[in-house]
Amino acid sequence: MANRTDPAAKSIRGTNPQNLVEKILRSKIYQNTYWKEQCFGLTAETLVDKAMELDHLGGTYGGNRKPTPFMCLVMKMLQIQPEKEIVIEFIKNEDYKYVRVLGAFYLRLTGTDVDVYRYLEPLYNDYRKLRRKLSDGCFSLSHVDEVIDELLTKDYSCDIALPRVKKRWTLESSGSLPPRKSALEDDFEEEEEKEEAEPINDSLEDDIHEKNYYRGRSPVRERDRDRRRDSHRHRNMVEIEIGKGKAGNGRDEIETVVEEGAIQEAEVGVKTEKMGSEEDPEIAEWNRIRASLGLAPLK
């Protein structure tokens, strides 16, 4: 009969592979037109062509719960039981996303716990869009990584009860699986290296800033800077006075001469006081006597 399992097929989890699908759903698939017309006589080689024609995935839809072509092909794979290498090639196919999802779904039903994690977890990095047919016949947008997460974490998918699998940490503790390596791990390592390098760069910049600060605050440099500033200020004052002298009238010149004469008299008085304070005591005595006689003092 067309609905009989291949005699060469091995039992899965101690039962006929087709029994992984509930009896009600199996009956609906056997009565479906797509199953009778498109899936009759398919082999592992010709099934690929039908899988490439898929444009959506899903379980059953409508009032009488019709199965989708995706579900019919899953049933056909359970019936003919293709080689494991063929299923893995389905999963590794990057050109046809529905072929990849079909292989992943079949492996989730029939594969061992280790194979399920080993071959399905890399598909978390596939973010391509998928059309999914809902129970009311409408379509919704999904992604490959969402379907893979559903297969690994949920109990039902596309109206089929998924076989139980062990938790990943259990397989890791027993040594059956290595720790999962995320595709973002390399990016995290680069970020950590950058964060470690930033404090070093900051410390170098602080050291350079401190050196420049102390270098700028050197006493010798400050003294030279003050001298240059004073010389510039004096030069500017002289230029201003010269400009005023040239631009002024005769009255300004007279005032300038008077001021200069007063300055000279003050300087002479200061010099006289200094000289008087430095005279010899004997000369000072004779000058006092000569002053009493009305004579000029000795020079």
Tab-separated table of C-alpha atoms in Angstrom:
chain	number	residue	atom	x	y	z
A	1	MET	CA	0.000	0.000	0.000
A	2	ALA	CA	1.084	3.597	-0.628
A	3	ASN	CA	0.785	4.476	3.060
A	4	ARG	CA	2.924	1.632	4.349
A	5	THR	CA	6.340	2.293	5.887
A	6	ASP	CA	9.395	1.194	3.933
A	7	PRO	CA	10.303	-2.360	5.022
A	8	ALA	CA	13.961	-1.353	5.256
A	9	ALA	CA	13.168	1.465	7.674
A	10	LYS	CA	14.300	1.102	11.256
A	11	SER	CA	12.075	1.683	14.232
A	12	ILE	CA	12.397	5.064	15.923
A	13	ARG	CA	12.163	5.177	19.713
A	14	GLY	CA	10.830	1.637	19.666
A	15	THR	CA	7.964	2.262	17.263
A	16	ASN	CA	7.077	2.683	13.612
A	17	PRO	CA	8.407	6.074	12.394
A	18	GLN	CA	4.969	7.089	11.089
A	19	ASN	CA	3.533	6.592	14.566
A	20	LEU	CA	5.427	9.711	15.681
A	21	VAL	CA	2.508	11.578	14.092
A	22	GLU	CA	-0.843	11.247	15.848
A	23	LYS	CA	-3.369	8.949	14.188
A	24	ILE	CA	-5.896	11.705	13.462
A	25	LEU	CA	-3.266	13.788	11.697
A	26	ARG	CA	-1.991	10.735	9.806
A	27	SER	CA	-5.489	10.032	8.512
A	28	LYS	CA	-5.898	13.620	7.345
A	29	ILE	CA	-2.540	13.441	5.538
A	30	TYR	CA	-3.429	10.167	3.790
A	31	GLN	CA	-6.677	11.725	2.534
A	32	ASN	CA	-5.068	14.954	1.368
A	33	THR	CA	-4.849	15.665	-2.360
A	34	TYR	CA	-1.228	16.857	-2.165
A	35	TRP	CA	-0.229	13.575	-0.527
A	36	LYS	CA	-1.947	11.489	-3.167
A	37	GLU	CA	-0.757	13.465	-6.176
A	38	GLN	CA	2.653	14.880	-5.264
A	39	CYS	CA	4.047	12.504	-2.634
A	40	PHE	CA	3.226	9.193	-4.314
A	41	GLY	CA	6.333	7.266	-5.329
A	42	LEU	CA	8.807	9.815	-3.930
A	43	THR	CA	12.307	8.659	-3.039
A	44	ALA	CA	15.051	10.334	-1.051
A	45	GLU	CA	16.449	11.846	-4.271
A	46	THR	CA	13.175	13.104	-5.758
A	47	LEU	CA	11.905	14.400	-2.435
A	48	VAL	CA	14.492	17.181	-2.634
A	49	ASP	CA	12.761	18.680	-5.671
A	50	LYS	CA	9.439	18.812	-3.844
A	51	ALA	CA	11.098	20.366	-0.807
A	52	MET	CA	12.606	23.099	-2.990
A	53	GLU	CA	9.082	24.042	-4.145
A	54	LEU	CA	7.867	24.798	-0.607
A	55	ASP	CA	6.915	28.407	0.055
A	56	HIS	CA	5.582	28.128	3.626
A	57	LEU	CA	5.500	25.835	6.643
A	58	GLY	CA	2.838	24.868	9.143
A	59	GLY	CA	0.733	22.038	10.547
A	60	THR	CA	-2.992	22.000	9.792
A	61	TYR	CA	-5.376	24.805	8.896
A	62	GLY	CA	-9.005	25.541	8.137
A	63	GLY	CA	-12.257	24.226	9.570
A	64	ASN	CA	-11.573	20.602	8.630
A	65	ARG	CA	-7.856	20.892	9.574
A	66	LYS	CA	-6.196	20.254	6.242
A	67	PRO	CA	-2.469	19.404	6.426
A	68	THR	CA	0.024	21.685	4.707
A	69	PRO	CA	2.444	20.433	2.011
A	70	PHE	CA	5.221	20.862	4.572
A	71	MET	CA	3.533	18.359	6.884
A	72	CYS	CA	2.933	15.927	4.008
A	73	LEU	CA	6.655	15.946	3.153
A	74	VAL	CA	7.559	15.372	6.808
A	75	MET	CA	5.251	12.347	6.768
A	76	LYS	CA	6.847	11.091	3.565
A	77	MET	CA	10.327	11.347	5.088
A	78	LEU	CA	9.139	9.310	8.074
A	79	GLN	CA	7.790	6.724	5.651
A	80	ILE	CA	10.888	6.285	3.470
A	81	GLN	CA	13.439	7.112	6.205
A	82	PRO	CA	16.268	8.719	4.157
A	83	GLU	CA	19.909	8.281	5.123
A	84	LYS	CA	21.299	10.432	7.916
A	85	GLU	CA	23.794	12.022	5.526
A	86	ILE	CA	20.938	13.196	3.287
A	87	VAL	CA	19.136	14.743	6.248
A	88	ILE	CA	22.320	16.533	7.314
A	89	GLU	CA	22.703	17.896	3.780
A	90	PHE	CA	19.162	19.197	4.037
A	91	ILE	CA	20.119	21.042	7.214
A	92	LYS	CA	23.343	22.434	5.743
A	93	ASN	CA	21.584	23.714	2.625
A	94	GLU	CA	21.898	27.507	2.685
A	95	ASP	CA	20.159	28.227	-0.626
A	96	TYR	CA	16.687	26.918	0.236
A	97	LYS	CA	15.525	27.841	3.717
A	98	TYR	CA	12.444	25.590	3.681
A	99	VAL	CA	14.616	22.599	2.777
A	100	ARG	CA	16.747	23.424	5.808
A	101	VAL	CA	13.731	23.698	8.107
A	102	LEU	CA	12.296	20.439	6.732
A	103	GLY	CA	15.531	18.582	7.504
A	104	ALA	CA	15.728	20.148	10.974
A	105	PHE	CA	12.127	19.149	11.752
A	106	TYR	CA	12.704	15.551	10.654
A	107	LEU	CA	15.933	15.292	12.659
A	108	ARG	CA	14.139	16.642	15.726
A	109	LEU	CA	11.597	13.797	15.412
A	110	THR	CA	14.024	10.959	14.684
A	111	GLY	CA	17.500	12.036	15.815
A	112	THR	CA	19.308	11.334	19.068
A	113	ASP	CA	19.624	13.992	21.740
A	114	VAL	CA	23.252	14.692	20.860
A	115	ASP	CA	22.521	14.978	17.122
A	116	VAL	CA	19.599	17.295	17.764
A	117	TYR	CA	21.759	19.799	19.649
A	118	ARG	CA	24.793	19.329	17.428
A	119	TYR	CA	23.061	20.038	14.103
A	120	LEU	CA	20.218	22.334	15.112
A	121	GLU	CA	22.012	24.813	17.374
A	122	PRO	CA	24.149	26.258	14.534
A	123	LEU	CA	20.893	27.270	12.830
A	124	TYR	CA	20.386	29.888	15.537
A	125	ASN	CA	22.565	32.083	13.324
A	126	ASP	CA	20.104	31.890	10.400
A	127	TYR	CA	17.819	34.932	10.541
A	128	ARG	CA	16.009	34.531	7.226
A	129	LYS	CA	12.285	35.153	7.087
A	130	LEU	CA	9.711	32.370	6.779
A	131	ARG	CA	5.998	32.259	5.981
A	132	ARG	CA	4.039	30.256	8.493
A	133	LYS	CA	0.449	29.140	7.924
A	134	LEU	CA	-1.732	29.489	10.997
A	135	SER	CA	-4.717	27.377	11.984
A	136	ASP	CA	-7.139	29.938	10.522
A	137	GLY	CA	-5.451	29.789	7.118
A	138	CYS	CA	-3.703	33.160	7.439
A	139	PHE	CA	0.039	33.618	7.177
A	140	SER	CA	2.386	35.076	9.751
A	141	LEU	CA	6.002	36.150	9.550
A	142	SER	CA	8.592	34.023	11.308
A	143	HIS	CA	12.329	33.372	11.095
A	144	VAL	CA	14.510	30.308	10.874
A	145	ASP	CA	16.060	30.866	14.302
A	146	GLU	CA	12.585	31.155	15.861
A	147	VAL	CA	11.548	27.801	14.407
A	148	ILE	CA	14.768	26.192	15.663
A	149	ASP	CA	14.212	27.615	19.134
A	150	GLU	CA	10.692	26.199	19.089
A	151	LEU	CA	12.000	22.761	18.128
A	152	LEU	CA	14.554	22.798	20.951
A	153	THR	CA	12.439	24.285	23.725
A	154	LYS	CA	8.759	23.512	23.044
A	155	ASP	CA	6.722	20.303	23.317
A	156	TYR	CA	4.606	20.928	20.202
A	157	SER	CA	5.419	22.270	16.772
A	158	CYS	CA	3.231	22.266	13.650
A	159	ASP	CA	0.537	20.284	15.508
A	160	ILE	CA	2.947	17.410	16.255
A	161	ALA	CA	4.051	16.358	19.740
A	162	LEU	CA	7.831	16.446	19.753
A	163	PRO	CA	9.787	13.639	21.447
A	164	ARG	CA	11.406	14.608	24.706
A	165	VAL	CA	15.106	15.417	24.673
A	166	LYS	CA	17.493	15.776	27.579
A	167	LYS	CA	18.510	19.187	28.795
A	168	ARG	CA	21.711	20.470	27.342
A	169	TRP	CA	23.436	20.911	30.684
A	170	THR	CA	22.782	17.225	31.408
A	171	LEU	CA	24.581	16.210	28.226
A	172	GLU	CA	27.415	18.615	29.023
A	173	SER	CA	27.864	17.222	32.535
A	174	SER	CA	28.024	13.687	31.142
A	175	GLY	CA	30.601	14.717	28.535
A	176	SER	CA	28.356	13.938	25.567
A	177	LEU	CA	28.374	17.546	24.366
A	178	PRO	CA	30.971	20.310	24.629
A	179	PRO	CA	29.864	23.691	25.999
A	180	ARG	CA	27.967	25.674	23.426
A	181	LYS	CA	30.025	28.341	21.706
A	182	SER	CA	28.052	31.381	20.677
A	183	ALA	CA	28.664	33.058	17.337
A	184	LEU	CA	29.044	36.338	19.252
A	185	GLU	CA	31.840	35.009	21.453
A	186	ASP	CA	34.537	36.393	19.154
A	187	ASP	CA	32.886	39.810	19.249
A	188	PHE	CA	32.743	39.678	23.049
A	189	GLU	CA	36.437	38.796	23.195
A	190	GLU	CA	37.278	41.761	20.981
A	191	GLU	CA	35.216	44.057	23.198
A	192	GLU	CA	36.941	42.731	26.312
A	193	GLU	CA	40.347	43.338	24.742
A	194	LYS	CA	39.329	46.896	23.900
A	195	GLU	CA	38.063	47.475	27.451
A	196	GLU	CA	41.316	46.130	28.881
A	197	ALA	CA	43.346	48.355	26.565
A	198	GLU	CA	41.366	51.516	27.397
A	199	PRO	CA	42.576	51.823	31.064
A	200	ILE	CA	46.177	51.463	29.872
A	201	ASN	CA	45.695	54.216	27.308
A	202	ASP	CA	43.974	56.403	29.903
A	203	SER	CA	46.851	55.956	32.365
A	204	LEU	CA	49.374	56.834	29.646
A	205	GLU	CA	47.404	59.952	28.763
A	206	ASP	CA	47.248	60.960	32.445
A	207	ASP	CA	51.015	60.531	32.794
A	208	ILE	CA	51.628	62.633	29.694
A	209	HIS	CA	49.227	65.296	30.989
A	210	GLU	CA	50.991	65.422	34.360
A	211	LYS	CA	54.398	65.693	32.692
A	212	ASN	CA	53.193	68.518	30.487
A	213	TYR	CA	51.602	70.231	33.497
A	214	TYR	CA	54.769	70.151	35.604
A	215	ARG	CA	56.819	71.090	32.602
A	216	GLY	CA	54.580	74.112	32.038
A	217	ARG	CA	54.809	75.067	35.752
A	218	SER	CA	58.618	75.019	35.847
A	219	PRO	CA	60.012	78.012	37.885
A	220	VAL	CA	62.664	78.767	35.269
A	221	ARG	CA	60.061	78.840	32.511
A	222	GLU	CA	57.762	81.049	34.592
A	223	ARG	CA	60.612	83.500	35.300
A	224	ASP	CA	61.503	83.685	31.609
A	225	ARG	CA	57.846	84.144	30.758
A	226	ASP	CA	57.513	87.011	33.275
A	227	ARG	CA	60.618	88.709	31.891
A	228	ARG	CA	59.324	88.504	28.351
A	229	ARG	CA	55.948	89.812	29.503
A	230	ASP	CA	57.570	92.775	31.327
A	231	SER	CA	59.774	93.616	28.363
A	232	HIS	CA	56.782	93.612	26.030
A	233	ARG	CA	54.811	95.766	28.455
A	234	HIS	CA	57.686	98.296	28.776
A	235	ARG	CA	58.142	98.438	25.009
A	236	ASN	CA	54.444	99.054	24.524
A	237	MET	CA	54.448	101.859	27.098
A	238	VAL	CA	57.407	103.543	25.404
A	239	GLU	CA	55.733	103.302	22.022
A	240	ILE	CA	52.553	104.787	23.467
A	241	GLU	CA	54.471	107.704	25.006
A	242	ILE	CA	56.330	108.330	21.752
A	243	GLY	CA	53.075	108.241	19.828
A	244	LYS	CA	51.501	110.692	22.234
A	245	GLY	CA	54.505	112.992	21.897
A	246	LYS	CA	54.318	112.996	18.129
A	247	ALA	CA	50.563	113.417	17.957
A	248	GLY	CA	50.338	116.066	20.704
A	249	ASN	CA	50.581	119.886	20.324
A	250	GLY	CA	53.028	122.362	21.888
A	251	ARG	CA	51.222	122.363	25.188
A	252	ASP	CA	51.674	118.619	25.506
A	253	GLU	CA	55.394	119.039	24.754
A	254	ILE	CA	55.721	121.735	27.449
A	255	GLU	CA	53.957	119.525	29.973
A	256	THR	CA	56.236	116.644	29.022
A	257	VAL	CA	59.341	118.869	29.492
A	258	VAL	CA	58.097	120.101	32.871
A	259	GLU	CA	57.413	116.572	33.968
A	260	GLU	CA	60.848	115.452	32.792
A	261	GLY	CA	62.463	118.419	34.653
A	262	ALA	CA	60.637	117.509	37.818
A	263	ILE	CA	61.751	113.937	37.444
A	264	GLN	CA	65.377	115.064	36.917
A	265	GLU	CA	65.253	117.377	40.018
A	266	ALA	CA	63.869	114.537	42.050
A	267	GLU	CA	66.628	112.272	40.798
A	268	VAL	CA	69.267	114.959	41.626
A	269	GLY	CA	67.824	115.347	45.115
A	270	VAL	CA	67.958	111.617	45.636
A	271	LYS	CA	71.545	111.556	44.398
A	272	THR	CA	72.444	114.503	46.692
A	273	GLU	CA	70.919	112.757	49.665
A	274	LYS	CA	72.821	109.637	48.802
A	275	MET	CA	76.037	111.600	48.362
A	276	GLY	CA	75.410	113.506	51.604
A	277	SER	CA	74.902	110.305	53.443
A	278	GLU	CA	78.161	109.005	51.986
A	279	GLU	CA	80.383	112.188	52.755
A	280	ASP	CA	83.434	111.962	54.970
A	281	PRO	CA	82.883	113.237	58.581
A	282	GLU	CA	85.783	115.740	58.343
A	283	ILE	CA	84.466	117.238	55.107
A	284	ALA	CA	81.047	117.485	56.667
A	285	GLU	CA	82.533	119.397	59.645
A	286	TRP	CA	84.382	121.868	57.385
A	287	ASN	CA	81.280	122.397	55.303
A	288	ARG	CA	79.338	123.223	58.464
A	289	ILE	CA	81.987	125.820	59.480
A	290	ARG	CA	82.081	127.285	55.958
A	291	ALA	CA	78.318	127.486	55.885
A	292	SER	CA	78.364	129.507	59.157
A	293	LEU	CA	80.881	131.907	57.543
A	294	GLY	CA	78.771	132.190	54.405
A	295	LEU	CA	81.257	130.301	52.229
A	296	ALA	CA	80.492	127.666	49.634
A	297	PRO	CA	80.818	124.049	50.815
A	298	LEU	CA	83.697	121.884	49.770
A	299	LYS	CA	83.077	119.522	46.925
